[in-house]
Coordinates of C-alpha atoms in Angstrom, one line a residue:
M1 CA 0.0 0.0 0.0
S2 CA 1.3 3.4 -0.9
A3 CA 2.0 6.2 1.6
Q4 CA -0.9 8.1 0.1
S5 CA -3.2 5.2 0.5
S6 CA -2.1 4.7 4.1
R7 CA -2.8 8.3 5.0
A8 CA -6.3 8.1 3.4
D9 CA -7.1 4.9 5.3
T10 CA -5.9 6.5 8.6
Q11 CA -8.1 9.6 8.0
V12 CA -11.3 7.8 7.2
R13 CA -11.5 4.8 9.5
P14 CA -13.2 6.6 12.5
Y15 CA -16.0 7.8 10.3
R16 CA -17.4 4.6 8.9
E17 CA -20.1 4.0 11.4
H18 CA -22.1 7.1 10.6
S19 CA -24.8 7.7 8.0
L20 CA -27.5 10.0 7.0
E21 CA -29.7 8.7 9.7
D22 CA -27.5 9.6 12.6
N23 CA -28.2 12.7 14.7
Q24 CA -24.7 13.9 13.9
I25 CA -23.4 13.5 10.3
K26 CA -19.7 12.6 10.4
L27 CA -17.8 13.1 7.2
E28 CA -14.2 12.5 6.3
P29 CA -12.5 15.8 7.4
S30 CA -11.5 17.2 4.0
W31 CA -15.1 16.8 2.7
K32 CA -16.7 18.1 5.8
K33 CA -15.8 21.7 5.1
Y34 CA -17.7 21.6 1.8
L35 CA -20.6 19.2 2.4
L36 CA -21.6 19.4 6.0
P37 CA -23.9 22.4 5.4
E38 CA -25.9 20.3 3.0
F39 CA -27.2 18.1 5.7
S40 CA -29.2 20.9 7.4
K41 CA -31.0 21.9 4.1
P42 CA -34.7 21.0 3.7
Y43 CA -34.1 18.6 0.8
M44 CA -31.7 16.5 2.9
Q45 CA -34.1 16.5 5.8
D46 CA -36.8 15.3 3.5
L47 CA -34.5 12.6 2.2
K48 CA -33.6 11.5 5.7
N49 CA -37.3 11.2 6.6
F50 CA -37.9 9.2 3.4
L51 CA -35.2 6.7 4.3
L52 CA -36.4 6.4 7.9
N53 CA -39.9 5.8 6.7
Q54 CA -38.8 3.2 4.2
K55 CA -36.9 1.3 6.9
N56 CA -39.8 1.5 9.3
L57 CA -41.9 -0.1 6.6
G58 CA -39.5 -3.0 6.6
K59 CA -37.9 -2.2 3.3
K60 CA -34.4 -3.4 2.6
I61 CA -32.1 -0.6 1.7
Y62 CA -28.7 -0.9 0.0
P63 CA -25.9 -0.2 0.8
K64 CA -25.8 -0.6 4.5
N65 CA -25.7 2.6 6.6
S66 CA -22.0 2.5 7.2
E67 CA -21.3 2.4 3.5
I68 CA -23.6 5.0 2.1
F69 CA -20.8 7.6 2.0
K70 CA -17.9 5.2 1.4
A71 CA -16.8 6.9 -1.8
F72 CA -16.1 10.0 0.2
E73 CA -14.4 8.0 3.0
L74 CA -12.0 6.2 0.6
T75 CA -11.3 9.2 -1.6
P76 CA -10.7 12.4 0.5
F77 CA -11.4 15.7 -1.2
D78 CA -7.8 16.6 -1.2
Q79 CA -6.9 13.4 -3.1
V80 CA -9.5 13.4 -5.9
K81 CA -8.1 13.2 -9.4
I82 CA -10.7 11.3 -11.4
I83 CA -14.5 11.1 -10.9
I84 CA -16.5 8.2 -12.4
I85 CA -20.2 8.8 -12.2
G86 CA -22.7 6.0 -12.0
Q87 CA -26.5 6.1 -11.7
D88 CA -27.7 4.3 -8.5
P89 CA -26.4 1.4 -6.4
Y90 CA -26.8 -2.3 -7.3
H91 CA -30.2 -3.4 -6.0
Q92 CA -29.5 -7.0 -5.2
A93 CA -28.3 -8.3 -1.8
N94 CA -24.5 -8.1 -1.0
Q95 CA -23.7 -6.1 -4.1
A96 CA -23.8 -2.4 -3.3
H97 CA -21.0 -1.1 -1.0
G98 CA -20.9 2.6 -1.7
L99 CA -18.7 2.7 -4.8
C100 CA -20.3 2.9 -8.3
F101 CA -19.8 -0.1 -10.5
S102 CA -17.9 -1.9 -7.7
V103 CA -18.9 -5.0 -5.7
Q104 CA -17.0 -6.6 -2.8
Q105 CA -14.7 -9.5 -3.3
G106 CA -16.5 -12.8 -3.4
V107 CA -19.6 -11.3 -5.2
D108 CA -20.2 -12.2 -8.8
I109 CA -19.0 -9.5 -11.2
P110 CA -21.9 -7.6 -12.7
P111 CA -22.2 -7.4 -16.5
S112 CA -21.3 -3.7 -16.8
L113 CA -18.2 -4.2 -14.7
Q114 CA -17.2 -7.2 -16.8
N115 CA -17.3 -4.9 -19.8
I116 CA -15.3 -2.2 -18.0
Y117 CA -12.7 -4.9 -17.3
K118 CA -12.7 -5.9 -21.0
E119 CA -12.0 -2.3 -22.0
L120 CA -9.3 -2.0 -19.3
E121 CA -7.6 -5.1 -20.8
Q122 CA -7.8 -3.7 -24.4
D123 CA -6.8 -0.2 -23.3
L124 CA -3.8 -1.0 -21.0
N125 CA -3.2 -4.7 -21.6
F126 CA -4.0 -5.5 -17.9
K127 CA -5.2 -8.9 -16.9
I128 CA -8.9 -9.1 -16.1
P129 CA -9.2 -9.5 -12.3
D130 CA -11.2 -12.3 -10.7
H131 CA -13.1 -9.9 -8.3
G132 CA -15.2 -6.8 -8.6
S133 CA -13.8 -4.6 -5.9
L134 CA -12.6 -1.2 -7.2
E135 CA -11.4 0.0 -3.7
S136 CA -7.8 0.3 -4.9
W137 CA -8.9 2.8 -7.5
A138 CA -10.8 4.8 -4.8
R139 CA -7.7 4.9 -2.6
Q140 CA -5.6 6.4 -5.4
G141 CA -8.0 9.3 -6.0
V142 CA -10.8 7.9 -8.2
L143 CA -14.1 9.1 -6.7
L144 CA -16.6 6.4 -7.6
L145 CA -19.7 8.4 -7.3
N146 CA -23.2 7.2 -7.9
S147 CA -25.7 10.0 -8.6
V148 CA -28.2 8.3 -6.1
L149 CA -26.6 6.8 -3.0
T150 CA -29.3 4.4 -1.9
V151 CA -31.7 1.9 -3.4
E152 CA -34.5 -0.5 -2.4
D153 CA -33.9 -4.2 -2.6
S154 CA -34.8 -5.5 -6.1
K155 CA -36.2 -2.2 -7.3
A156 CA -33.7 -0.4 -9.5
A157 CA -33.9 3.4 -9.4
A158 CA -36.4 3.3 -6.4
H159 CA -34.7 6.2 -4.7
Q160 CA -34.3 8.5 -7.7
N161 CA -35.8 12.0 -7.3
K162 CA -35.8 11.8 -3.5
G163 CA -32.9 14.3 -3.0
W164 CA -29.7 12.4 -3.7
E165 CA -29.3 14.1 -7.1
I166 CA -29.2 17.5 -5.5
F167 CA -26.5 16.3 -3.1
T168 CA -24.3 14.8 -5.8
D169 CA -24.8 17.8 -8.1
K170 CA -23.4 19.8 -5.2
V171 CA -20.4 17.4 -4.9
I172 CA -19.7 17.9 -8.6
E173 CA -20.2 21.7 -8.4
I174 CA -17.7 21.9 -5.5
L175 CA -15.1 19.8 -7.3
N176 CA -15.5 21.8 -10.4
Q177 CA -15.0 25.1 -8.6
E178 CA -12.4 24.2 -6.1
K179 CA -10.0 22.0 -8.0
Q180 CA -8.1 22.1 -11.3
N181 CA -7.3 19.4 -13.9
L182 CA -9.7 16.7 -12.8
V183 CA -10.9 14.0 -15.1
F184 CA -14.6 13.3 -15.2
I185 CA -15.6 10.0 -16.8
L186 CA -19.2 10.0 -17.9
W187 CA -20.6 6.7 -19.2
G188 CA -24.1 6.9 -20.6
A189 CA -26.7 9.6 -21.0
Y190 CA -27.6 9.7 -17.3
A191 CA -24.1 10.4 -16.2
Q192 CA -23.5 12.9 -19.1
K193 CA -26.3 15.1 -17.8
K194 CA -24.0 15.9 -14.9
G195 CA -21.5 17.2 -17.5
A196 CA -23.4 20.5 -17.6
L197 CA -21.9 21.3 -14.2
I198 CA -18.3 20.9 -15.3
N199 CA -16.0 23.6 -16.7
K200 CA -14.3 22.1 -19.8
E201 CA -11.6 24.7 -19.7
K202 CA -10.5 23.5 -16.2
H203 CA -11.1 19.8 -16.5
L204 CA -11.2 16.9 -18.9
I205 CA -14.5 15.2 -19.7
I206 CA -14.4 11.7 -21.1
K207 CA -17.7 10.5 -22.5
S208 CA -19.0 7.3 -24.1
V209 CA -22.1 5.1 -24.0
H210 CA -22.7 3.1 -20.9
P211 CA -20.7 -0.2 -20.4
S212 CA -24.0 -2.1 -20.1
P213 CA -24.3 -5.1 -22.4
L214 CA -27.1 -3.2 -24.1
S215 CA -24.8 -0.4 -25.3
A216 CA -21.2 -1.3 -24.8
Y217 CA -20.6 -2.3 -28.5
R218 CA -22.0 1.1 -29.6
G219 CA -18.9 3.1 -28.5
F220 CA -17.8 2.0 -25.1
F221 CA -15.4 -0.6 -26.3
G222 CA -12.4 1.2 -27.9
S223 CA -13.0 4.5 -26.0
R224 CA -9.8 4.0 -24.0
P225 CA -10.9 6.0 -20.9
F226 CA -8.1 4.7 -18.7
S227 CA -5.1 5.6 -20.8
R228 CA -6.7 8.9 -21.8
A229 CA -7.2 9.8 -18.2
N230 CA -3.7 8.9 -17.2
N231 CA -2.2 10.8 -20.2
Y232 CA -4.1 13.9 -19.0
L233 CA -2.9 13.5 -15.4
K234 CA 0.7 13.0 -16.6
Y235 CA 0.6 16.1 -18.9
H236 CA -0.4 18.2 -15.8
G237 CA 2.2 16.7 -13.6
I238 CA -0.2 14.6 -11.5
L239 CA 0.6 11.1 -10.4
E240 CA -1.2 8.6 -12.7
I241 CA -3.6 5.9 -11.5
N242 CA -2.5 2.3 -11.4
W243 CA -5.6 0.8 -12.9
A244 CA -4.4 -2.8 -12.5
L245 CA -6.5 -4.8 -10.0
S246 CA -4.8 -7.8 -8.5

């Protein structure tokens, strides 16, 4: 593990037991300055009430409380280099763990992630891993951000338009304003809508169709997002991402 990864892990570990439903919201320190005010706004209170109501009705919500903000915990604000934007979490048991497109080791690799791995192999000649965990990317500065951070069991998109999109728009707005030379990777029309918030003069936007089996052959394969992102970072004197997953 790199020194950078070790520092990130040390910073975030005390904050993993807190979620939107706690009386006090605990965020990784470098994000707190920017995002803590959001939790007192009416939309976030409505979202909190919605989630509490859903759980009181016996609904299963993914990911578990301690992992809702995992993307922020593993990738502190000061270390963000690349943002990959997903839609909402996986909606089957044991899949979602707070990072878009990622599943924990031991869980079957979802089809879209399988296609991401195929493109990674073609782009950088890396061996396709036998697991679906993208935590090593997150620890190097890749913010794996879903637009919606929770979902109901077996009901895709069940928590859309409940307030999460406002929150994640704010995240992108802050990154766009406060940082320079970020790479935003937007796969599919849903993620690309977020591109309206990004200043193309300050940052690189890499777009393609979604890696889903329904669309991957219409422009995702061959788009080379990983090498393009690293070339941009290198050009600006920023340490590149080691995309290999062992």
